[in-house]
């Protein structure tokens, strides 16, 4: 974990990451004229990153070009990641970020890329070979406040924690342990949490969560997270629901392998996003009432596993015909959604690695979104997604998709046809809430098989930054 602090003046001896929007600004860096000219020539050819080794001291610069604001920020993050990679490769422990642009956001973006790009999941490594070495980063910029630096530090820590949770194997992170990790987050950040055990889940009649859990030797959990500040700007809470399938074999509808089941420890990425976003909101004391619900279990083909053809009675009272036990995420989310009705939320948002259809539609480059909420809510989410570059792509939510999940033997079935799978899954979920609703399908960006700049290989922590800034904007409204 990297410590990020604000500094009032630069150090002439420390490795330096600098951001400029005019090459003349490099005069403010303690460099010989020839070294400055060398950086100028590199940036004129390629503004992304210029590197100069000054007697062992690394000075790296990024030049901001005019253009789309969101792309400017993203290019700064990517430059920060590339610079951090050079520092880690050189086994450096400390560095400074110097912002010479009259723009706090751009300087923070450079630091954000360096921080997030230096993450690595090392818990089970027995040696330090290849581990990031960067430990301390100081930020020098008159435009950036100490509070903004602290906020960025808290945000990066939340993303790192989400990545850790996603990267943990089910041999450690079963549903019970996930609930324990959520309790730890609660103690460290200040939100309230209640964890329901299997007996309490049975008493609530959560037929979806219990069915998915039938093939497992580990019990399910249902975690209720709440941040309710006295100065909340909303009379009714924002409800976040995260899928917590800690490992998914597909159940009796067993997934083929390889390249399908071997990454299924990531099937609780939605739960990680909700838990870590809640922790960040509480730590930053945002004046917004937020409730998070996390149903958790693994999905296994054990001795009494639920089977295709089964009919389940859900928490809401609706009956569901099971056509495929690998469409399990929507079953546990549906029980959580119907439980969430008691809060009368102003907006409901589910986040889940739910369908391969979403990933096939837009790849790993963004999140598929859909739902019943007013257009204004989708527009706000899209704007925030562009700003943090966790982009959203809205899919149609036409009434015809409802026809796909009608069942001959129950109220609905848990699978549509082989077409529009992301939307029929969303339509299934929408049957379990009566409030304005947005569904985020993160099947694509939640877990990467190769590094994509500051989005490191494995769990990406997608959703944490998106939710936090979405809620932060709500606080300002």
Short mmCIF file of C-alpha atoms in Angstrom, two decimals:
data_model
loop_
_atom_site.label_atom_id
_atom_site.label_comp_id
_atom_site.label_asym_id
_atom_site.label_seq_id
_atom_site.Cartn_x
_atom_site.Cartn_y
_atom_site.Cartn_z
CA UNK A 1 0.00 0.00 0.00
CA UNK A 2 1.31 3.44 -0.95
CA UNK A 3 1.19 6.42 1.40
CA UNK A 4 0.13 9.62 -0.37
CA UNK A 5 0.82 12.99 1.31
CA UNK A 6 0.78 16.65 0.34
CA UNK A 7 4.08 18.51 0.33
CA UNK A 8 4.65 22.26 0.14
CA UNK A 9 7.88 22.19 -1.83
CA UNK A 10 9.61 19.81 -4.21
CA UNK A 11 12.80 17.93 -3.47
CA UNK A 12 15.73 18.38 -5.83
CA UNK A 13 16.96 14.85 -5.20
CA UNK A 14 13.78 12.78 -5.40
CA UNK A 15 12.42 10.86 -8.39
CA UNK A 16 9.84 13.11 -9.99
CA UNK A 17 6.58 12.71 -11.91
CA UNK A 18 5.57 16.05 -13.40
CA UNK A 19 2.55 17.15 -15.40
CA UNK A 20 2.57 20.25 -17.65
CA UNK A 21 0.38 21.78 -20.33
CA UNK A 22 3.12 24.02 -21.71
CA UNK A 23 6.70 22.91 -22.31
CA UNK A 24 7.94 26.22 -20.88
CA UNK A 25 6.70 25.08 -17.46
CA UNK A 26 9.56 22.58 -17.28
CA UNK A 27 11.77 25.54 -16.33
CA UNK A 28 10.35 25.20 -12.84
CA UNK A 29 11.98 21.76 -12.44
CA UNK A 30 15.54 21.64 -11.09
CA UNK A 31 17.26 20.41 -14.26
CA UNK A 32 20.23 21.26 -16.42
CA UNK A 33 19.32 22.96 -19.69
CA UNK A 34 20.36 19.90 -21.73
CA UNK A 35 18.17 17.59 -19.64
CA UNK A 36 15.20 19.92 -20.00
CA UNK A 37 15.74 20.07 -23.74
CA UNK A 38 15.85 16.28 -23.85
CA UNK A 39 12.44 16.11 -22.14
CA UNK A 40 11.08 18.77 -24.51
CA UNK A 41 12.12 16.80 -27.57
CA UNK A 42 10.49 13.61 -26.26
CA UNK A 43 7.22 15.36 -25.38
CA UNK A 44 7.01 17.07 -28.76
CA UNK A 45 7.24 13.63 -30.38
CA UNK A 46 5.00 11.84 -27.86
CA UNK A 47 3.21 13.83 -25.11
CA UNK A 48 2.28 10.76 -23.07
CA UNK A 49 5.54 10.25 -21.11
CA UNK A 50 9.09 11.60 -21.37
CA UNK A 51 11.84 10.16 -19.19
CA UNK A 52 15.22 11.60 -18.25
CA UNK A 53 17.75 9.86 -16.01
CA UNK A 54 19.67 12.61 -14.20
CA UNK A 55 22.61 10.84 -12.54
CA UNK A 56 20.29 8.13 -11.25
CA UNK A 57 17.38 10.44 -10.45
CA UNK A 58 14.38 9.75 -12.68
CA UNK A 59 12.46 12.79 -13.94
CA UNK A 60 9.36 11.89 -15.96
CA UNK A 61 6.95 14.31 -17.58
CA UNK A 62 3.48 14.21 -19.14
CA UNK A 63 2.23 16.92 -21.48
CA UNK A 64 -1.49 17.67 -21.49
CA UNK A 65 -2.85 18.39 -24.95
CA UNK A 66 -6.07 20.29 -25.64
CA UNK A 67 -9.11 18.15 -26.35
CA UNK A 68 -11.82 16.12 -24.66
CA UNK A 69 -11.73 16.66 -20.89
CA UNK A 70 -12.40 13.03 -20.00
CA UNK A 71 -9.62 11.86 -22.31
CA UNK A 72 -7.23 14.40 -20.80
CA UNK A 73 -7.86 12.94 -17.35
CA UNK A 74 -7.57 9.36 -18.56
CA UNK A 75 -4.33 10.06 -20.42
CA UNK A 76 -2.94 11.60 -17.23
CA UNK A 77 -3.87 8.45 -15.27
CA UNK A 78 -2.24 6.25 -17.88
CA UNK A 79 0.88 8.43 -17.82
CA UNK A 80 1.01 8.09 -14.04
CA UNK A 81 0.79 4.32 -14.38
CA UNK A 82 3.61 4.23 -16.95
CA UNK A 83 5.78 6.39 -14.70
CA UNK A 84 5.09 4.21 -11.67
CA UNK A 85 5.99 1.13 -13.70
CA UNK A 86 9.38 2.69 -14.45
CA UNK A 87 9.89 3.49 -10.76
CA UNK A 88 8.90 0.00 -9.64
CA UNK A 89 11.16 -1.51 -12.28
CA UNK A 90 14.03 0.54 -10.88
CA UNK A 91 13.13 -0.62 -7.33
CA UNK A 92 12.36 2.89 -6.06
CA UNK A 93 10.47 3.36 -2.81
CA UNK A 94 9.69 7.10 -2.86
CA UNK A 95 8.73 9.67 -5.46
CA UNK A 96 7.08 13.07 -5.83
CA UNK A 97 4.29 14.24 -8.13
CA UNK A 98 4.65 17.86 -9.18
CA UNK A 99 1.69 19.60 -10.77
CA UNK A 100 2.71 22.59 -12.89
CA UNK A 101 -0.70 22.86 -14.57
CA UNK A 102 -3.30 25.23 -13.19
CA UNK A 103 -5.65 22.28 -12.81
CA UNK A 104 -5.98 20.22 -9.64
CA UNK A 105 -7.94 17.41 -11.31
CA UNK A 106 -5.21 16.69 -13.84
CA UNK A 107 -2.50 16.54 -11.18
CA UNK A 108 -4.63 14.23 -9.06
CA UNK A 109 -5.32 12.04 -12.09
CA UNK A 110 -1.60 11.56 -12.66
CA UNK A 111 -1.16 10.57 -9.01
CA UNK A 112 -4.21 8.29 -9.19
CA UNK A 113 -2.78 6.38 -12.13
CA UNK A 114 0.53 5.92 -10.36
CA UNK A 115 -1.16 4.72 -7.17
CA UNK A 116 -3.63 2.32 -8.76
CA UNK A 117 -1.08 1.00 -11.25
CA UNK A 118 1.28 0.03 -8.43
CA UNK A 119 -1.15 -2.51 -6.99
CA UNK A 120 -0.29 -6.20 -6.88
CA UNK A 121 -1.94 -9.10 -5.07
CA UNK A 122 0.98 -10.65 -3.20
CA UNK A 123 -0.65 -12.46 -0.26
CA UNK A 124 0.27 -15.94 -1.45
CA UNK A 125 3.69 -15.12 -2.93
CA UNK A 126 6.64 -16.56 -1.01
CA UNK A 127 9.23 -14.13 -2.41
CA UNK A 128 9.34 -10.45 -3.32
CA UNK A 129 10.46 -10.90 -6.92
CA UNK A 130 8.45 -8.64 -9.19
CA UNK A 131 6.60 -6.92 -6.35
CA UNK A 132 5.99 -3.16 -6.61
CA UNK A 133 8.44 -1.22 -4.45
CA UNK A 134 6.82 2.22 -4.43
CA UNK A 135 5.76 3.02 -0.85
CA UNK A 136 5.57 6.80 -0.49
CA UNK A 137 4.38 9.51 -2.86
CA UNK A 138 4.31 13.20 -2.04
CA UNK A 139 2.25 15.61 -4.11
CA UNK A 140 3.40 19.18 -4.74
CA UNK A 141 0.81 21.52 -6.24
CA UNK A 142 -0.59 24.83 -5.05
CA UNK A 143 -3.92 24.00 -6.75
CA UNK A 144 -4.44 20.71 -4.87
CA UNK A 145 -5.73 20.91 -1.30
CA UNK A 146 -4.65 18.63 1.52
CA UNK A 147 -8.22 17.33 1.73
CA UNK A 148 -8.20 16.40 -1.97
CA UNK A 149 -4.96 14.45 -1.44
CA UNK A 150 -6.51 12.65 1.52
CA UNK A 151 -9.63 11.88 -0.52
CA UNK A 152 -7.55 10.38 -3.33
CA UNK A 153 -5.61 8.30 -0.81
CA UNK A 154 -8.87 6.97 0.67
CA UNK A 155 -10.26 6.23 -2.80
CA UNK A 156 -7.20 4.28 -3.89
CA UNK A 157 -7.24 2.30 -0.66
CA UNK A 158 -10.89 1.38 -1.28
CA UNK A 159 -10.09 0.20 -4.81
CA UNK A 160 -7.09 -1.79 -3.57
CA UNK A 161 -9.31 -3.47 -0.97
CA UNK A 162 -11.93 -4.35 -3.57
CA UNK A 163 -9.22 -5.84 -5.78
CA UNK A 164 -7.91 -7.86 -2.85
CA UNK A 165 -11.36 -9.29 -2.19
CA UNK A 166 -11.91 -10.22 -5.83
CA UNK A 167 -8.46 -11.82 -6.12
CA UNK A 168 -8.92 -13.96 -3.00
CA UNK A 169 -9.65 -17.64 -3.75
CA UNK A 170 -12.74 -19.28 -2.31
CA UNK A 171 -10.46 -21.46 -0.17
CA UNK A 172 -10.19 -18.32 1.96
CA UNK A 173 -13.09 -16.09 0.97
CA UNK A 174 -16.27 -18.12 1.41
CA UNK A 175 -19.54 -16.38 2.21
CA UNK A 176 -18.85 -16.35 5.94
CA UNK A 177 -15.40 -14.83 5.46
CA UNK A 178 -16.77 -12.23 3.05
CA UNK A 179 -19.16 -11.13 5.79
CA UNK A 180 -16.23 -10.96 8.22
CA UNK A 181 -14.30 -8.76 5.78
CA UNK A 182 -17.34 -6.47 5.52
CA UNK A 183 -17.41 -6.21 9.31
CA UNK A 184 -13.75 -5.16 9.25
CA UNK A 185 -14.56 -2.46 6.71
CA UNK A 186 -17.39 -1.30 8.95
CA UNK A 187 -15.11 -0.97 11.98
CA UNK A 188 -12.51 0.95 10.00
CA UNK A 189 -14.85 3.36 8.23
CA UNK A 190 -17.97 3.86 10.32
CA UNK A 191 -20.97 2.39 8.50
CA UNK A 192 -23.28 -0.01 10.34
CA UNK A 193 -23.50 -3.66 9.36
CA UNK A 194 -25.75 -6.58 10.26
CA UNK A 195 -24.99 -10.08 8.99
CA UNK A 196 -27.84 -12.57 8.77
CA UNK A 197 -26.97 -16.27 9.10
CA UNK A 198 -28.62 -19.21 7.39
CA UNK A 199 -31.37 -19.60 10.01
CA UNK A 200 -32.33 -15.93 9.64
CA UNK A 201 -32.24 -16.21 5.85
CA UNK A 202 -34.56 -19.22 6.07
CA UNK A 203 -36.91 -17.30 8.37
CA UNK A 204 -37.12 -14.54 5.75
CA UNK A 205 -38.01 -17.07 3.05
CA UNK A 206 -35.19 -16.14 0.70
CA UNK A 207 -35.79 -19.05 -1.64
CA UNK A 208 -33.35 -17.86 -4.30
CA UNK A 209 -30.34 -17.48 -2.01
CA UNK A 210 -31.13 -20.74 -0.22
CA UNK A 211 -31.54 -22.66 -3.48
CA UNK A 212 -28.18 -21.56 -4.87
CA UNK A 213 -26.56 -22.50 -1.56
CA UNK A 214 -28.03 -26.05 -1.47
CA UNK A 215 -25.04 -27.64 -3.20
CA UNK A 216 -22.50 -26.06 -0.85
CA UNK A 217 -21.02 -27.24 2.43
CA UNK A 218 -20.64 -23.59 3.52
CA UNK A 219 -23.64 -21.56 4.74
CA UNK A 220 -24.86 -18.41 2.99
CA UNK A 221 -24.79 -14.94 4.51
CA UNK A 222 -26.82 -11.80 3.92
CA UNK A 223 -25.06 -8.57 4.87
CA UNK A 224 -26.97 -5.32 5.46
CA UNK A 225 -24.78 -2.21 5.33
CA UNK A 226 -26.04 1.27 6.19
CA UNK A 227 -24.56 4.76 6.27
CA UNK A 228 -27.11 7.24 7.63
CA UNK A 229 -25.57 10.58 8.57
CA UNK A 230 -27.63 13.13 10.47
CA UNK A 231 -27.19 15.69 7.70
CA UNK A 232 -28.26 13.40 4.86
CA UNK A 233 -29.56 15.33 1.84
CA UNK A 234 -31.96 12.53 0.86
CA UNK A 235 -35.10 11.61 2.77
CA UNK A 236 -35.15 8.13 1.23
CA UNK A 237 -31.97 6.11 0.85
CA UNK A 238 -30.00 5.10 -2.17
CA UNK A 239 -29.97 1.29 -2.28
CA UNK A 240 -26.93 -0.59 -3.63
CA UNK A 241 -27.15 -4.36 -4.11
CA UNK A 242 -24.03 -6.39 -4.93
CA UNK A 243 -23.82 -9.96 -6.17
CA UNK A 244 -21.78 -12.05 -3.73
CA UNK A 245 -21.27 -15.42 -5.44
CA UNK A 246 -17.85 -16.18 -3.96
CA UNK A 247 -17.29 -18.99 -6.46
CA UNK A 248 -19.44 -20.20 -9.32
CA UNK A 249 -19.12 -23.66 -10.84
CA UNK A 250 -22.43 -23.22 -12.62
CA UNK A 251 -24.01 -25.74 -10.26
CA UNK A 252 -25.50 -28.78 -11.97
CA UNK A 253 -25.42 -26.77 -15.20
CA UNK A 254 -21.65 -27.08 -14.87
CA UNK A 255 -19.51 -24.54 -16.71
CA UNK A 256 -17.11 -25.83 -19.34
CA UNK A 257 -13.43 -25.36 -18.59
CA UNK A 258 -10.79 -23.99 -19.19
CA UNK A 259 -11.31 -20.24 -19.53
CA UNK A 260 -14.68 -20.19 -17.83
CA UNK A 261 -14.62 -21.67 -14.34
CA UNK A 262 -10.99 -20.83 -13.53
CA UNK A 263 -11.79 -17.12 -13.00
CA UNK A 264 -15.03 -17.59 -11.10
CA UNK A 265 -13.61 -16.41 -7.78
CA UNK A 266 -14.40 -13.00 -9.32
CA UNK A 267 -18.16 -13.61 -9.24
CA UNK A 268 -18.43 -11.52 -6.08
CA UNK A 269 -16.99 -8.39 -7.74
CA UNK A 270 -20.33 -6.63 -7.31
CA UNK A 271 -20.29 -7.35 -3.58
CA UNK A 272 -16.74 -5.99 -3.34
CA UNK A 273 -17.76 -2.81 -5.18
CA UNK A 274 -20.73 -2.19 -2.88
CA UNK A 275 -18.81 -2.92 0.34
CA UNK A 276 -15.79 -0.80 -0.57
CA UNK A 277 -17.86 2.07 -1.97
CA UNK A 278 -19.88 2.08 1.27
CA UNK A 279 -16.66 2.16 3.28
CA UNK A 280 -15.37 5.09 1.23
CA UNK A 281 -18.64 7.03 1.50
CA UNK A 282 -18.62 6.56 5.27
CA UNK A 283 -14.93 7.40 5.67
CA UNK A 284 -15.39 10.60 3.67
CA UNK A 285 -18.60 11.30 5.63
CA UNK A 286 -20.69 12.11 2.57
CA UNK A 287 -24.11 13.48 3.61
CA UNK A 288 -26.09 10.83 1.73
CA UNK A 289 -28.14 8.00 3.26
CA UNK A 290 -27.00 4.80 1.58
CA UNK A 291 -27.99 1.18 2.20
CA UNK A 292 -26.03 -1.76 0.79
CA UNK A 293 -27.27 -5.34 0.55
CA UNK A 294 -24.94 -8.26 -0.15
CA UNK A 295 -26.35 -11.80 -0.52
CA UNK A 296 -23.44 -14.27 -0.53
CA UNK A 297 -22.91 -17.95 -1.27
CA UNK A 298 -20.97 -20.20 -3.60
CA UNK A 299 -22.71 -22.17 -6.35
CA UNK A 300 -21.71 -25.85 -6.38
CA UNK A 301 -23.07 -29.13 -7.77
CA UNK A 302 -23.12 -30.79 -4.31
CA UNK A 303 -25.33 -33.65 -3.19
CA UNK A 304 -28.56 -31.68 -2.76
CA UNK A 305 -27.89 -28.99 -5.35
CA UNK A 306 -30.86 -27.26 -6.93
CA UNK A 307 -31.64 -28.56 -10.39
CA UNK A 308 -33.05 -27.37 -13.73
CA UNK A 309 -36.81 -27.77 -13.52
CA UNK A 310 -37.02 -26.79 -9.85
CA UNK A 311 -39.56 -24.15 -8.89
CA UNK A 312 -38.50 -21.71 -6.18
CA UNK A 313 -40.60 -19.44 -4.01
CA UNK A 314 -38.73 -16.21 -3.56
CA UNK A 315 -38.67 -13.77 -0.66
CA UNK A 316 -41.20 -11.61 -2.52
CA UNK A 317 -43.62 -14.53 -2.90
CA UNK A 318 -43.08 -14.83 -6.66
CA UNK A 319 -42.32 -18.31 -8.00
CA UNK A 320 -39.40 -18.93 -10.35
CA UNK A 321 -38.82 -21.87 -12.66
CA UNK A 322 -35.13 -22.75 -12.83
CA UNK A 323 -33.99 -23.55 -16.37
CA UNK A 324 -30.27 -23.20 -15.74
CA UNK A 325 -28.47 -23.30 -12.41
CA UNK A 326 -25.68 -21.16 -13.86
CA UNK A 327 -28.13 -18.24 -13.96
CA UNK A 328 -27.78 -18.06 -10.18
CA UNK A 329 -26.72 -14.47 -9.62
CA UNK A 330 -30.13 -13.09 -10.49
CA UNK A 331 -31.73 -15.45 -7.97
CA UNK A 332 -29.76 -14.18 -4.99
CA UNK A 333 -30.03 -10.56 -6.14
CA UNK A 334 -33.81 -10.92 -6.52
CA UNK A 335 -34.20 -11.85 -2.85
CA UNK A 336 -32.03 -8.89 -1.86
CA UNK A 337 -34.06 -6.53 -4.05
CA UNK A 338 -37.31 -7.63 -2.53
CA UNK A 339 -35.84 -7.31 0.97
CA UNK A 340 -34.79 -3.78 0.02
CA UNK A 341 -38.41 -2.75 -0.58
CA UNK A 342 -38.74 -2.04 3.15
CA UNK A 343 -36.39 0.96 2.78
CA UNK A 344 -38.58 2.65 0.14
CA UNK A 345 -35.42 3.79 -1.68
CA UNK A 346 -35.33 6.76 -4.03
CA UNK A 347 -33.10 4.78 -6.39
CA UNK A 348 -32.04 1.11 -6.55
CA UNK A 349 -28.80 0.00 -8.20
CA UNK A 350 -27.60 -3.58 -8.62
CA UNK A 351 -24.05 -4.39 -9.65
CA UNK A 352 -23.03 -7.87 -10.74
CA UNK A 353 -20.87 -10.01 -12.98
CA UNK A 354 -24.13 -11.28 -14.34
CA UNK A 355 -24.02 -12.27 -18.02
CA UNK A 356 -21.57 -13.23 -20.71
CA UNK A 357 -23.96 -11.43 -23.06
CA UNK A 358 -22.97 -8.06 -21.58
CA UNK A 359 -19.29 -8.79 -22.07
CA UNK A 360 -19.85 -9.98 -25.63
CA UNK A 361 -21.79 -6.78 -26.36
CA UNK A 362 -19.23 -4.21 -25.19
CA UNK A 363 -16.11 -6.16 -24.21
CA UNK A 364 -14.04 -5.31 -21.14
CA UNK A 365 -14.09 -1.58 -21.87
CA UNK A 366 -17.16 -0.62 -19.88
CA UNK A 367 -20.27 -1.57 -17.96
CA UNK A 368 -23.62 -2.44 -19.53
CA UNK A 369 -26.45 -0.57 -17.80
CA UNK A 370 -30.22 -0.75 -18.10
CA UNK A 371 -33.33 -0.31 -16.01
CA UNK A 372 -36.46 1.64 -15.20
CA UNK A 373 -35.00 4.78 -13.60
CA UNK A 374 -35.62 8.19 -15.21
CA UNK A 375 -33.30 9.18 -18.04
CA UNK A 376 -31.81 11.88 -15.81
CA UNK A 377 -30.34 9.22 -13.48
CA UNK A 378 -28.74 7.37 -16.40
CA UNK A 379 -27.32 10.63 -17.72
CA UNK A 380 -25.76 11.41 -14.34
CA UNK A 381 -24.28 7.94 -14.13
CA UNK A 382 -22.93 8.20 -17.67
CA UNK A 383 -21.33 11.59 -16.93
CA UNK A 384 -19.62 10.23 -13.81
CA UNK A 385 -18.54 7.13 -15.71
CA UNK A 386 -16.87 9.30 -18.35
CA UNK A 387 -15.18 11.40 -15.68
CA UNK A 388 -13.58 8.45 -13.85
CA UNK A 389 -13.36 6.44 -17.09
CA UNK A 390 -15.51 3.58 -15.82
CA UNK A 391 -17.75 4.09 -18.81
CA UNK A 392 -21.35 2.90 -19.07
CA UNK A 393 -23.22 1.73 -22.15
CA UNK A 394 -27.00 1.82 -21.83
CA UNK A 395 -28.86 -1.10 -23.35
CA UNK A 396 -32.54 -0.96 -24.39
CA UNK A 397 -35.06 -2.21 -21.85
CA UNK A 398 -38.06 -2.77 -24.10
CA UNK A 399 -41.28 -4.39 -22.87
CA UNK A 400 -40.80 -7.23 -25.33
CA UNK A 401 -37.93 -8.57 -23.20
CA UNK A 402 -40.49 -9.36 -20.47
CA UNK A 403 -42.02 -11.97 -22.75
CA UNK A 404 -38.71 -13.87 -22.77
CA UNK A 405 -38.91 -14.78 -19.08
CA UNK A 406 -42.54 -15.93 -18.90
CA UNK A 407 -42.83 -19.47 -17.57
CA UNK A 408 -45.39 -22.19 -18.28
CA UNK A 409 -45.24 -23.55 -14.72
CA UNK A 410 -44.27 -20.57 -12.52
CA UNK A 411 -44.59 -16.79 -12.44
CA UNK A 412 -41.30 -16.31 -14.28
CA UNK A 413 -38.26 -18.33 -15.31
CA UNK A 414 -34.62 -17.56 -14.62
CA UNK A 415 -33.49 -17.66 -18.25
CA UNK A 416 -34.63 -16.13 -21.50
CA UNK A 417 -33.73 -17.25 -25.00
CA UNK A 418 -30.20 -17.18 -26.40
CA UNK A 419 -30.77 -13.58 -27.51
CA UNK A 420 -30.43 -10.35 -25.46
CA UNK A 421 -29.25 -12.26 -22.40
CA UNK A 422 -28.13 -9.14 -20.53
CA UNK A 423 -31.52 -7.48 -20.91
CA UNK A 424 -33.59 -10.54 -19.98
CA UNK A 425 -31.46 -10.90 -16.82
CA UNK A 426 -32.13 -7.25 -16.06
CA UNK A 427 -35.85 -7.74 -16.69
CA UNK A 428 -35.84 -10.65 -14.25
CA UNK A 429 -34.34 -8.45 -11.54
CA UNK A 430 -36.71 -5.58 -12.26
CA UNK A 431 -39.64 -7.83 -11.26
CA UNK A 432 -38.42 -7.69 -7.65
CA UNK A 433 -38.35 -3.94 -7.05
CA UNK A 434 -41.04 -1.30 -7.42
CA UNK A 435 -38.67 1.66 -7.24
CA UNK A 436 -36.57 3.47 -9.89
CA UNK A 437 -33.95 0.95 -10.86
CA UNK A 438 -30.55 0.77 -12.59
CA UNK A 439 -28.73 -2.51 -13.20
CA UNK A 440 -24.96 -2.52 -13.85
CA UNK A 441 -23.56 -5.64 -15.49
CA UNK A 442 -19.79 -5.64 -14.90
CA UNK A 443 -19.04 -9.06 -16.40
CA UNK A 444 -16.56 -7.46 -18.80
CA UNK A 445 -14.44 -5.05 -16.74
CA UNK A 446 -14.47 -6.78 -13.33
CA UNK A 447 -11.60 -9.22 -13.95
CA UNK A 448 -8.90 -8.86 -16.60
CA UNK A 449 -6.62 -11.54 -17.98
CA UNK A 450 -3.93 -8.96 -18.73
CA UNK A 451 -3.00 -5.55 -17.38
CA UNK A 452 -4.72 -2.57 -18.95
CA UNK A 453 -2.67 0.39 -17.73
CA UNK A 454 -3.63 1.20 -14.11
CA UNK A 455 -6.34 -1.49 -14.29
CA UNK A 456 -4.13 -4.33 -13.18
CA UNK A 457 -4.43 -7.99 -14.14
CA UNK A 458 -7.07 -9.83 -12.10
CA UNK A 459 -9.64 -7.94 -10.06
CA UNK A 460 -9.97 -4.30 -11.13
CA UNK A 461 -12.19 -2.93 -8.37
CA UNK A 462 -14.59 -1.56 -10.97
CA UNK A 463 -17.62 0.16 -9.48
CA UNK A 464 -15.94 1.65 -6.41
CA UNK A 465 -14.86 4.90 -8.08
CA UNK A 466 -18.08 5.04 -10.11
CA UNK A 467 -20.36 4.66 -7.09
CA UNK A 468 -18.35 7.03 -4.91
CA UNK A 469 -18.36 9.89 -7.37
CA UNK A 470 -22.02 9.25 -8.27
CA UNK A 471 -22.95 9.52 -4.58
CA UNK A 472 -20.66 12.50 -4.08
CA UNK A 473 -22.51 14.35 -6.87
CA UNK A 474 -25.77 13.43 -5.17
CA UNK A 475 -24.50 15.09 -2.01
CA UNK A 476 -23.80 18.30 -3.93
CA UNK A 477 -27.28 18.25 -5.49
#
